[in-house]
Amino acid sequence: MKRRLILLAGVFTLAAPRLRAGSPRRLALRHSHTGARFDGPWHDGADPDPGAMVELSAVLADSAAIRPRPFDAAALGILADVAEAAGLSGPLVVRSGYRTPAINAAVHGAGDSQHLRAGAIDLEVASARIQQVGGLALGLGRGGVGLYPRRGFVHLDSGPVRAWNGDAPGGGIPAPVEDRIGRIAAAWRNPGGRR
């Protein structure tokens, strides 16, 4: 499964559209639990729009958040890039964005979840497209990607590059993406095959 995901990431990286530098960016999304919505420009092509970031932070916060935490623009950039590359038409449905510690514990989230720092988004995706969307996200090489096909979403975050299948037995543990170049370099350093 992991090999297939890594292979798909390589293929989709080649197929992913290249963004023009400086082009304004828009997002249309809805939080599935709170019903909060955002539809408009969020980035001018050089920097995130501060007003839009305040709105997005509120939309992406869980219902227990009294004061939303400022959402990470890098995570929103990943979401926008994946949505564009996959041809997802809006509004994107977000199941989870920023989580308070209480909500994170209630949903059995990881203690160091990127959701706690407002750097993760669980994006609702049709089951038939989970692998494709996950492969595109992994191909960006810009954060964590978790696939949850039985639950119908892809986790995207701006943390370290890693991947996991949250629905597989024991699959909820993120693993670093394979470093093939590093492995080849190590093999060249150790020609006898001894480790």
mmCIF file with all atom_site columns, C-alpha atoms in Angstrom:
data_model
loop_
_atom_site.group_PDB
_atom_site.id
_atom_site.type_symbol
_atom_site.label_atom_id
_atom_site.label_alt_id
_atom_site.label_comp_id
_atom_site.label_asym_id
_atom_site.label_entity_id
_atom_site.label_seq_id
_atom_site.pdbx_PDB_ins_code
_atom_site.Cartn_x
_atom_site.Cartn_y
_atom_site.Cartn_z
_atom_site.occupancy
_atom_site.B_iso_or_equiv
_atom_site.pdbx_formal_charge
_atom_site.auth_seq_id
_atom_site.auth_comp_id
_atom_site.auth_asym_id
_atom_site.auth_atom_id
_atom_site.pdbx_PDB_model_num
ATOM 1   C CA . MET A 1 1   ? 0.000   0.000  0.000   1.00 0.00 ? 1   MET A CA 1
ATOM 2   C CA . LYS A 1 2   ? 2.733   2.476  0.978   1.00 0.00 ? 2   LYS A CA 1
ATOM 3   C CA . ARG A 1 3   ? 4.747   1.699  -2.172  1.00 0.00 ? 3   ARG A CA 1
ATOM 4   C CA . ARG A 1 4   ? 1.683   2.276  -4.305  1.00 0.00 ? 4   ARG A CA 1
ATOM 5   C CA . LEU A 1 5   ? 1.036   5.619  -2.586  1.00 0.00 ? 5   LEU A CA 1
ATOM 6   C CA . ILE A 1 6   ? 4.645   6.723  -3.115  1.00 0.00 ? 6   ILE A CA 1
ATOM 7   C CA . LEU A 1 7   ? 4.516   5.659  -6.769  1.00 0.00 ? 7   LEU A CA 1
ATOM 8   C CA . LEU A 1 8   ? 1.237   7.518  -7.274  1.00 0.00 ? 8   LEU A CA 1
ATOM 9   C CA . ALA A 1 9   ? 2.761   10.605 -5.665  1.00 0.00 ? 9   ALA A CA 1
ATOM 10  C CA . GLY A 1 10  ? 5.576   10.581 -8.216  1.00 0.00 ? 10  GLY A CA 1
ATOM 11  C CA . VAL A 1 11  ? 3.182   10.200 -11.133 1.00 0.00 ? 11  VAL A CA 1
ATOM 12  C CA . PHE A 1 12  ? 0.831   12.901 -9.894  1.00 0.00 ? 12  PHE A CA 1
ATOM 13  C CA . THR A 1 13  ? 3.709   15.277 -9.204  1.00 0.00 ? 13  THR A CA 1
ATOM 14  C CA . LEU A 1 14  ? 4.511   15.240 -12.895 1.00 0.00 ? 14  LEU A CA 1
ATOM 15  C CA . ALA A 1 15  ? 0.858   15.764 -13.796 1.00 0.00 ? 15  ALA A CA 1
ATOM 16  C CA . ALA A 1 16  ? 0.134   18.491 -11.227 1.00 0.00 ? 16  ALA A CA 1
ATOM 17  C CA . PRO A 1 17  ? -0.433  21.938 -12.686 1.00 0.00 ? 17  PRO A CA 1
ATOM 18  C CA . ARG A 1 18  ? 2.232   24.524 -11.982 1.00 0.00 ? 18  ARG A CA 1
ATOM 19  C CA . LEU A 1 19  ? 0.910   27.666 -10.353 1.00 0.00 ? 19  LEU A CA 1
ATOM 20  C CA . ARG A 1 20  ? 1.820   30.971 -11.884 1.00 0.00 ? 20  ARG A CA 1
ATOM 21  C CA . ALA A 1 21  ? 3.771   33.079 -9.442  1.00 0.00 ? 21  ALA A CA 1
ATOM 22  C CA . GLY A 1 22  ? 1.801   36.075 -8.332  1.00 0.00 ? 22  GLY A CA 1
ATOM 23  C CA . SER A 1 23  ? -1.642  34.830 -9.361  1.00 0.00 ? 23  SER A CA 1
ATOM 24  C CA . PRO A 1 24  ? -4.445  35.611 -6.875  1.00 0.00 ? 24  PRO A CA 1
ATOM 25  C CA . ARG A 1 25  ? -5.889  32.578 -5.088  1.00 0.00 ? 25  ARG A CA 1
ATOM 26  C CA . ARG A 1 26  ? -9.475  31.824 -4.084  1.00 0.00 ? 26  ARG A CA 1
ATOM 27  C CA . LEU A 1 27  ? -11.003 29.246 -1.790  1.00 0.00 ? 27  LEU A CA 1
ATOM 28  C CA . ALA A 1 28  ? -14.574 28.122 -1.330  1.00 0.00 ? 28  ALA A CA 1
ATOM 29  C CA . LEU A 1 29  ? -15.092 25.842 1.655   1.00 0.00 ? 29  LEU A CA 1
ATOM 30  C CA . ARG A 1 30  ? -17.624 24.758 4.249   1.00 0.00 ? 30  ARG A CA 1
ATOM 31  C CA . HIS A 1 31  ? -17.026 23.201 7.671   1.00 0.00 ? 31  HIS A CA 1
ATOM 32  C CA . SER A 1 32  ? -19.181 20.059 7.812   1.00 0.00 ? 32  SER A CA 1
ATOM 33  C CA . HIS A 1 33  ? -19.802 20.236 11.581  1.00 0.00 ? 33  HIS A CA 1
ATOM 34  C CA . THR A 1 34  ? -20.354 23.946 12.151  1.00 0.00 ? 34  THR A CA 1
ATOM 35  C CA . GLY A 1 35  ? -21.774 24.906 8.746   1.00 0.00 ? 35  GLY A CA 1
ATOM 36  C CA . ALA A 1 36  ? -19.434 27.923 8.626   1.00 0.00 ? 36  ALA A CA 1
ATOM 37  C CA . ARG A 1 37  ? -18.449 28.984 5.105   1.00 0.00 ? 37  ARG A CA 1
ATOM 38  C CA . PHE A 1 38  ? -15.802 30.971 3.274   1.00 0.00 ? 38  PHE A CA 1
ATOM 39  C CA . ASP A 1 39  ? -15.909 31.863 -0.407  1.00 0.00 ? 39  ASP A CA 1
ATOM 40  C CA . GLY A 1 40  ? -13.502 34.415 -1.761  1.00 0.00 ? 40  GLY A CA 1
ATOM 41  C CA . PRO A 1 41  ? -9.911  35.439 -2.357  1.00 0.00 ? 41  PRO A CA 1
ATOM 42  C CA . TRP A 1 42  ? -7.532  34.499 0.438   1.00 0.00 ? 42  TRP A CA 1
ATOM 43  C CA . HIS A 1 43  ? -4.133  35.201 -1.137  1.00 0.00 ? 43  HIS A CA 1
ATOM 44  C CA . ASP A 1 44  ? -3.026  37.977 -3.493  1.00 0.00 ? 44  ASP A CA 1
ATOM 45  C CA . GLY A 1 45  ? -0.343  35.848 -5.152  1.00 0.00 ? 45  GLY A CA 1
ATOM 46  C CA . ALA A 1 46  ? 2.442   37.123 -2.922  1.00 0.00 ? 46  ALA A CA 1
ATOM 47  C CA . ASP A 1 47  ? 0.966   37.054 0.591   1.00 0.00 ? 47  ASP A CA 1
ATOM 48  C CA . PRO A 1 48  ? -2.153  35.816 2.375   1.00 0.00 ? 48  PRO A CA 1
ATOM 49  C CA . ASP A 1 49  ? -4.860  38.446 2.825   1.00 0.00 ? 49  ASP A CA 1
ATOM 50  C CA . PRO A 1 50  ? -4.993  39.262 6.578   1.00 0.00 ? 50  PRO A CA 1
ATOM 51  C CA . GLY A 1 51  ? -8.770  39.797 6.608   1.00 0.00 ? 51  GLY A CA 1
ATOM 52  C CA . ALA A 1 52  ? -9.414  36.548 4.755   1.00 0.00 ? 52  ALA A CA 1
ATOM 53  C CA . MET A 1 53  ? -7.075  34.706 7.136   1.00 0.00 ? 53  MET A CA 1
ATOM 54  C CA . VAL A 1 54  ? -9.137  35.932 10.112  1.00 0.00 ? 54  VAL A CA 1
ATOM 55  C CA . GLU A 1 55  ? -12.317 34.670 8.409   1.00 0.00 ? 55  GLU A CA 1
ATOM 56  C CA . LEU A 1 56  ? -10.736 31.352 7.445   1.00 0.00 ? 56  LEU A CA 1
ATOM 57  C CA . SER A 1 57  ? -9.426  30.857 10.982  1.00 0.00 ? 57  SER A CA 1
ATOM 58  C CA . ALA A 1 58  ? -12.983 31.251 12.299  1.00 0.00 ? 58  ALA A CA 1
ATOM 59  C CA . VAL A 1 59  ? -14.476 28.936 9.655   1.00 0.00 ? 59  VAL A CA 1
ATOM 60  C CA . LEU A 1 60  ? -11.862 26.230 10.272  1.00 0.00 ? 60  LEU A CA 1
ATOM 61  C CA . ALA A 1 61  ? -12.131 26.278 14.082  1.00 0.00 ? 61  ALA A CA 1
ATOM 62  C CA . ASP A 1 62  ? -14.082 23.608 15.935  1.00 0.00 ? 62  ASP A CA 1
ATOM 63  C CA . SER A 1 63  ? -17.296 24.573 17.703  1.00 0.00 ? 63  SER A CA 1
ATOM 64  C CA . ALA A 1 64  ? -15.611 24.573 21.146  1.00 0.00 ? 64  ALA A CA 1
ATOM 65  C CA . ALA A 1 65  ? -13.088 27.251 20.160  1.00 0.00 ? 65  ALA A CA 1
ATOM 66  C CA . ILE A 1 66  ? -13.987 30.478 21.926  1.00 0.00 ? 66  ILE A CA 1
ATOM 67  C CA . ARG A 1 67  ? -11.173 32.328 20.167  1.00 0.00 ? 67  ARG A CA 1
ATOM 68  C CA . PRO A 1 68  ? -10.034 30.701 16.915  1.00 0.00 ? 68  PRO A CA 1
ATOM 69  C CA . ARG A 1 69  ? -6.310  30.199 16.575  1.00 0.00 ? 69  ARG A CA 1
ATOM 70  C CA . PRO A 1 70  ? -4.733  31.859 13.500  1.00 0.00 ? 70  PRO A CA 1
ATOM 71  C CA . PHE A 1 71  ? -4.720  29.196 10.798  1.00 0.00 ? 71  PHE A CA 1
ATOM 72  C CA . ASP A 1 72  ? -1.465  28.282 9.064   1.00 0.00 ? 72  ASP A CA 1
ATOM 73  C CA . ALA A 1 73  ? -1.322  29.787 5.566   1.00 0.00 ? 73  ALA A CA 1
ATOM 74  C CA . ALA A 1 74  ? 0.988   26.968 4.422   1.00 0.00 ? 74  ALA A CA 1
ATOM 75  C CA . ALA A 1 75  ? -1.730  24.396 5.196   1.00 0.00 ? 75  ALA A CA 1
ATOM 76  C CA . LEU A 1 76  ? -4.254  26.459 3.231   1.00 0.00 ? 76  LEU A CA 1
ATOM 77  C CA . GLY A 1 77  ? -1.789  26.626 0.340   1.00 0.00 ? 77  GLY A CA 1
ATOM 78  C CA . ILE A 1 78  ? -1.524  22.836 0.360   1.00 0.00 ? 78  ILE A CA 1
ATOM 79  C CA . LEU A 1 79  ? -5.323  22.544 0.387   1.00 0.00 ? 79  LEU A CA 1
ATOM 80  C CA . ALA A 1 80  ? -5.660  25.009 -2.515  1.00 0.00 ? 80  ALA A CA 1
ATOM 81  C CA . ASP A 1 81  ? -2.926  23.300 -4.555  1.00 0.00 ? 81  ASP A CA 1
ATOM 82  C CA . VAL A 1 82  ? -4.394  19.826 -4.018  1.00 0.00 ? 82  VAL A CA 1
ATOM 83  C CA . ALA A 1 83  ? -7.922  21.008 -4.855  1.00 0.00 ? 83  ALA A CA 1
ATOM 84  C CA . GLU A 1 84  ? -6.701  22.676 -8.055  1.00 0.00 ? 84  GLU A CA 1
ATOM 85  C CA . ALA A 1 85  ? -4.572  19.704 -9.133  1.00 0.00 ? 85  ALA A CA 1
ATOM 86  C CA . ALA A 1 86  ? -7.411  17.249 -8.452  1.00 0.00 ? 86  ALA A CA 1
ATOM 87  C CA . GLY A 1 87  ? -10.029 19.429 -10.127 1.00 0.00 ? 87  GLY A CA 1
ATOM 88  C CA . LEU A 1 88  ? -12.172 19.497 -6.981  1.00 0.00 ? 88  LEU A CA 1
ATOM 89  C CA . SER A 1 89  ? -15.009 21.930 -7.472  1.00 0.00 ? 89  SER A CA 1
ATOM 90  C CA . GLY A 1 90  ? -16.117 24.029 -4.543  1.00 0.00 ? 90  GLY A CA 1
ATOM 91  C CA . PRO A 1 91  ? -17.151 24.427 -1.948  1.00 0.00 ? 91  PRO A CA 1
ATOM 92  C CA . LEU A 1 92  ? -14.614 22.061 -0.417  1.00 0.00 ? 92  LEU A CA 1
ATOM 93  C CA . VAL A 1 93  ? -16.036 20.289 2.628   1.00 0.00 ? 93  VAL A CA 1
ATOM 94  C CA . VAL A 1 94  ? -13.733 20.379 5.637   1.00 0.00 ? 94  VAL A CA 1
ATOM 95  C CA . ARG A 1 95  ? -14.418 17.913 8.429   1.00 0.00 ? 95  ARG A CA 1
ATOM 96  C CA . SER A 1 96  ? -11.808 19.259 10.811  1.00 0.00 ? 96  SER A CA 1
ATOM 97  C CA . GLY A 1 97  ? -9.403  22.183 10.942  1.00 0.00 ? 97  GLY A CA 1
ATOM 98  C CA . TYR A 1 98  ? -8.202  23.721 14.193  1.00 0.00 ? 98  TYR A CA 1
ATOM 99  C CA . ARG A 1 99  ? -9.104  21.581 17.207  1.00 0.00 ? 99  ARG A CA 1
ATOM 100 C CA . THR A 1 100 ? -9.096  22.581 20.841  1.00 0.00 ? 100 THR A CA 1
ATOM 101 C CA . PRO A 1 101 ? -7.277  20.092 23.103  1.00 0.00 ? 101 PRO A CA 1
ATOM 102 C CA . ALA A 1 102 ? -10.648 18.916 24.491  1.00 0.00 ? 102 ALA A CA 1
ATOM 103 C CA . ILE A 1 103 ? -12.069 18.151 21.039  1.00 0.00 ? 103 ILE A CA 1
ATOM 104 C CA . ASN A 1 104 ? -8.795  16.547 19.934  1.00 0.00 ? 104 ASN A CA 1
ATOM 105 C CA . ALA A 1 105 ? -8.955  14.199 22.947  1.00 0.00 ? 105 ALA A CA 1
ATOM 106 C CA . ALA A 1 106 ? -12.642 13.460 22.302  1.00 0.00 ? 106 ALA A CA 1
ATOM 107 C CA . VAL A 1 107 ? -11.931 12.367 18.715  1.00 0.00 ? 107 VAL A CA 1
ATOM 108 C CA . HIS A 1 108 ? -8.854  10.372 19.827  1.00 0.00 ? 108 HIS A CA 1
ATOM 109 C CA . GLY A 1 109 ? -6.511  12.646 17.878  1.00 0.00 ? 109 GLY A CA 1
ATOM 110 C CA . ALA A 1 110 ? -2.762  12.327 18.269  1.00 0.00 ? 110 ALA A CA 1
ATOM 111 C CA . GLY A 1 111 ? -1.348  14.218 21.235  1.00 0.00 ? 111 GLY A CA 1
ATOM 112 C CA . ASP A 1 112 ? 0.921   16.169 18.890  1.00 0.00 ? 112 ASP A CA 1
ATOM 113 C CA . SER A 1 113 ? -1.701  16.576 16.157  1.00 0.00 ? 113 SER A CA 1
ATOM 114 C CA . GLN A 1 114 ? -1.149  19.341 13.624  1.00 0.00 ? 114 GLN A CA 1
ATOM 115 C CA . HIS A 1 115 ? -4.838  20.172 14.201  1.00 0.00 ? 115 HIS A CA 1
ATOM 116 C CA . LEU A 1 116 ? -3.857  21.566 17.631  1.00 0.00 ? 116 LEU A CA 1
ATOM 117 C CA . ARG A 1 117 ? -1.611  24.188 16.019  1.00 0.00 ? 117 ARG A CA 1
ATOM 118 C CA . ALA A 1 118 ? -4.141  25.089 13.290  1.00 0.00 ? 118 ALA A CA 1
ATOM 119 C CA . GLY A 1 119 ? -1.984  23.464 10.631  1.00 0.00 ? 119 GLY A CA 1
ATOM 120 C CA . ALA A 1 120 ? -4.159  20.553 9.451   1.00 0.00 ? 120 ALA A CA 1
ATOM 121 C CA . ILE A 1 121 ? -7.315  20.054 7.428   1.00 0.00 ? 121 ILE A CA 1
ATOM 122 C CA . ASP A 1 122 ? -9.392  16.902 7.024   1.00 0.00 ? 122 ASP A CA 1
ATOM 123 C CA . LEU A 1 123 ? -10.878 17.253 3.534   1.00 0.00 ? 123 LEU A CA 1
ATOM 124 C CA . GLU A 1 124 ? -13.978 15.254 2.614   1.00 0.00 ? 124 GLU A CA 1
ATOM 125 C CA . VAL A 1 125 ? -13.323 13.338 -0.608  1.00 0.00 ? 125 VAL A CA 1
ATOM 126 C CA . ALA A 1 126 ? -15.390 10.743 -2.498  1.00 0.00 ? 126 ALA A CA 1
ATOM 127 C CA . SER A 1 127 ? -14.034 7.277  -1.662  1.00 0.00 ? 127 SER A CA 1
ATOM 128 C CA . ALA A 1 128 ? -13.244 6.581  -5.316  1.00 0.00 ? 128 ALA A CA 1
ATOM 129 C CA . ARG A 1 129 ? -10.894 9.592  -5.384  1.00 0.00 ? 129 ARG A CA 1
ATOM 130 C CA . ILE A 1 130 ? -9.088  9.186  -2.036  1.00 0.00 ? 130 ILE A CA 1
ATOM 131 C CA . GLN A 1 131 ? -6.000  7.543  -3.580  1.00 0.00 ? 131 GLN A CA 1
ATOM 132 C CA . GLN A 1 132 ? -5.780  10.139 -6.355  1.00 0.00 ? 132 GLN A CA 1
ATOM 133 C CA . VAL A 1 133 ? -6.157  13.131 -4.050  1.00 0.00 ? 133 VAL A CA 1
ATOM 134 C CA . GLY A 1 134 ? -3.745  11.601 -1.523  1.00 0.00 ? 134 GLY A CA 1
ATOM 135 C CA . GLY A 1 135 ? -1.197  10.926 -4.257  1.00 0.00 ? 135 GLY A CA 1
ATOM 136 C CA . LEU A 1 136 ? -1.419  14.507 -5.492  1.00 0.00 ? 136 LEU A CA 1
ATOM 137 C CA . ALA A 1 137 ? -0.991  15.815 -1.955  1.00 0.00 ? 137 ALA A CA 1
ATOM 138 C CA . LEU A 1 138 ? 1.995   13.588 -1.281  1.00 0.00 ? 138 LEU A CA 1
ATOM 139 C CA . GLY A 1 139 ? 3.498   14.628 -4.601  1.00 0.00 ? 139 GLY A CA 1
ATOM 140 C CA . LEU A 1 140 ? 3.641   18.225 -3.396  1.00 0.00 ? 140 LEU A CA 1
ATOM 141 C CA . GLY A 1 141 ? 6.206   17.126 -0.805  1.00 0.00 ? 141 GLY A CA 1
ATOM 142 C CA . ARG A 1 142 ? 4.971   19.793 1.583   1.00 0.00 ? 142 ARG A CA 1
ATOM 143 C CA . GLY A 1 143 ? 3.445   18.082 4.601   1.00 0.00 ? 143 GLY A CA 1
ATOM 144 C CA . GLY A 1 144 ? 1.636   15.133 6.080   1.00 0.00 ? 144 GLY A CA 1
ATOM 145 C CA . VAL A 1 145 ? -0.949  13.162 4.129   1.00 0.00 ? 145 VAL A CA 1
ATOM 146 C CA . GLY A 1 146 ? -3.298  10.693 5.780   1.00 0.00 ? 146 GLY A CA 1
ATOM 147 C CA . LEU A 1 147 ? -5.784  8.586  3.824   1.00 0.00 ? 147 LEU A CA 1
ATOM 148 C CA . TYR A 1 148 ? -9.063  7.568  5.464   1.00 0.00 ? 148 TYR A CA 1
ATOM 149 C CA . PRO A 1 149 ? -11.002 5.814  2.678   1.00 0.00 ? 149 PRO A CA 1
ATOM 150 C CA . ARG A 1 150 ? -13.615 4.173  4.925   1.00 0.00 ? 150 ARG A CA 1
ATOM 151 C CA . ARG A 1 151 ? -14.326 7.502  6.586   1.00 0.00 ? 151 ARG A CA 1
ATOM 152 C CA . GLY A 1 152 ? -14.209 9.473  3.319   1.00 0.00 ? 152 GLY A CA 1
ATOM 153 C CA . PHE A 1 153 ? -11.509 12.042 3.921   1.00 0.00 ? 153 PHE A CA 1
ATOM 154 C CA . VAL A 1 154 ? -7.877  12.957 3.310   1.00 0.00 ? 154 VAL A CA 1
ATOM 155 C CA . HIS A 1 155 ? -5.837  14.608 6.067   1.00 0.00 ? 155 HIS A CA 1
ATOM 156 C CA . LEU A 1 156 ? -3.550  17.410 4.840   1.00 0.00 ? 156 LEU A CA 1
ATOM 157 C CA . ASP A 1 157 ? -1.108  19.250 7.073   1.00 0.00 ? 157 ASP A CA 1
ATOM 158 C CA . SER A 1 158 ? 1.884   21.552 6.902   1.00 0.00 ? 158 SER A CA 1
ATOM 159 C CA . GLY A 1 159 ? 4.051   19.506 9.269   1.00 0.00 ? 159 GLY A CA 1
ATOM 160 C CA . PRO A 1 160 ? 6.882   17.154 8.286   1.00 0.00 ? 160 PRO A CA 1
ATOM 161 C CA . VAL A 1 161 ? 6.444   15.189 5.048   1.00 0.00 ? 161 VAL A CA 1
ATOM 162 C CA . ARG A 1 162 ? 4.973   11.795 5.958   1.00 0.00 ? 162 ARG A CA 1
ATOM 163 C CA . ALA A 1 163 ? 2.114   9.528  4.901   1.00 0.00 ? 163 ALA A CA 1
ATOM 164 C CA . TRP A 1 164 ? -0.241  7.006  6.472   1.00 0.00 ? 164 TRP A CA 1
ATOM 165 C CA . ASN A 1 165 ? -3.463  5.101  5.908   1.00 0.00 ? 165 ASN A CA 1
ATOM 166 C CA . GLY A 1 166 ? -5.582  5.803  8.957   1.00 0.00 ? 166 GLY A CA 1
ATOM 167 C CA . ASP A 1 167 ? -8.081  3.055  8.145   1.00 0.00 ? 167 ASP A CA 1
ATOM 168 C CA . ALA A 1 168 ? -5.489  0.248  7.943   1.00 0.00 ? 168 ALA A CA 1
ATOM 169 C CA . PRO A 1 169 ? -4.782  -1.810 11.079  1.00 0.00 ? 169 PRO A CA 1
ATOM 170 C CA . GLY A 1 170 ? -1.906  -0.001 12.764  1.00 0.00 ? 170 GLY A CA 1
ATOM 171 C CA . GLY A 1 171 ? -1.994  2.479  9.880   1.00 0.00 ? 171 GLY A CA 1
ATOM 172 C CA . GLY A 1 172 ? -2.716  5.523  11.981  1.00 0.00 ? 172 GLY A CA 1
ATOM 173 C CA . ILE A 1 173 ? 0.983   5.946  12.719  1.00 0.00 ? 173 ILE A CA 1
ATOM 174 C CA . PRO A 1 174 ? 2.567   8.413  10.297  1.00 0.00 ? 174 PRO A CA 1
ATOM 175 C CA . ALA A 1 175 ? 5.722   7.201  8.619   1.00 0.00 ? 175 ALA A CA 1
ATOM 176 C CA . PRO A 1 176 ? 8.318   9.389  6.942   1.00 0.00 ? 176 PRO A CA 1
ATOM 177 C CA . VAL A 1 177 ? 8.174   9.261  3.177   1.00 0.00 ? 177 VAL A CA 1
ATOM 178 C CA . GLU A 1 178 ? 10.853  6.952  1.825   1.00 0.00 ? 178 GLU A CA 1
ATOM 179 C CA . ASP A 1 179 ? 14.134  8.694  1.036   1.00 0.00 ? 179 ASP A CA 1
ATOM 180 C CA . ARG A 1 180 ? 15.308  6.709  -1.990  1.00 0.00 ? 180 ARG A CA 1
ATOM 181 C CA . ILE A 1 181 ? 18.272  8.987  -2.691  1.00 0.00 ? 181 ILE A CA 1
ATOM 182 C CA . GLY A 1 182 ? 19.449  8.619  0.903   1.00 0.00 ? 182 GLY A CA 1
ATOM 183 C CA . ARG A 1 183 ? 19.067  4.841  0.695   1.00 0.00 ? 183 ARG A CA 1
ATOM 184 C CA . ILE A 1 184 ? 21.077  4.708  -2.549  1.00 0.00 ? 184 ILE A CA 1
ATOM 185 C CA . ALA A 1 185 ? 23.790  6.939  -1.056  1.00 0.00 ? 185 ALA A CA 1
ATOM 186 C CA . ALA A 1 186 ? 23.985  4.662  1.994   1.00 0.00 ? 186 ALA A CA 1
ATOM 187 C CA . ALA A 1 187 ? 24.315  1.615  -0.266  1.00 0.00 ? 187 ALA A CA 1
ATOM 188 C CA . TRP A 1 188 ? 27.192  3.272  -2.138  1.00 0.00 ? 188 TRP A CA 1
ATOM 189 C CA . ARG A 1 189 ? 28.919  4.079  1.152   1.00 0.00 ? 189 ARG A CA 1
ATOM 190 C CA . ASN A 1 190 ? 28.540  0.454  2.234   1.00 0.00 ? 190 ASN A CA 1
ATOM 191 C CA . PRO A 1 191 ? 29.352  -1.622 -0.890  1.00 0.00 ? 191 PRO A CA 1
ATOM 192 C CA . GLY A 1 192 ? 29.682  -4.892 1.048   1.00 0.00 ? 192 GLY A CA 1
ATOM 193 C CA . GLY A 1 193 ? 26.025  -4.783 2.014   1.00 0.00 ? 193 GLY A CA 1
ATOM 194 C CA . ARG A 1 194 ? 26.795  -4.835 5.766   1.00 0.00 ? 194 ARG A CA 1
ATOM 195 C CA . ARG A 1 195 ? 24.763  -2.486 7.888   1.00 0.00 ? 195 ARG A CA 1
#
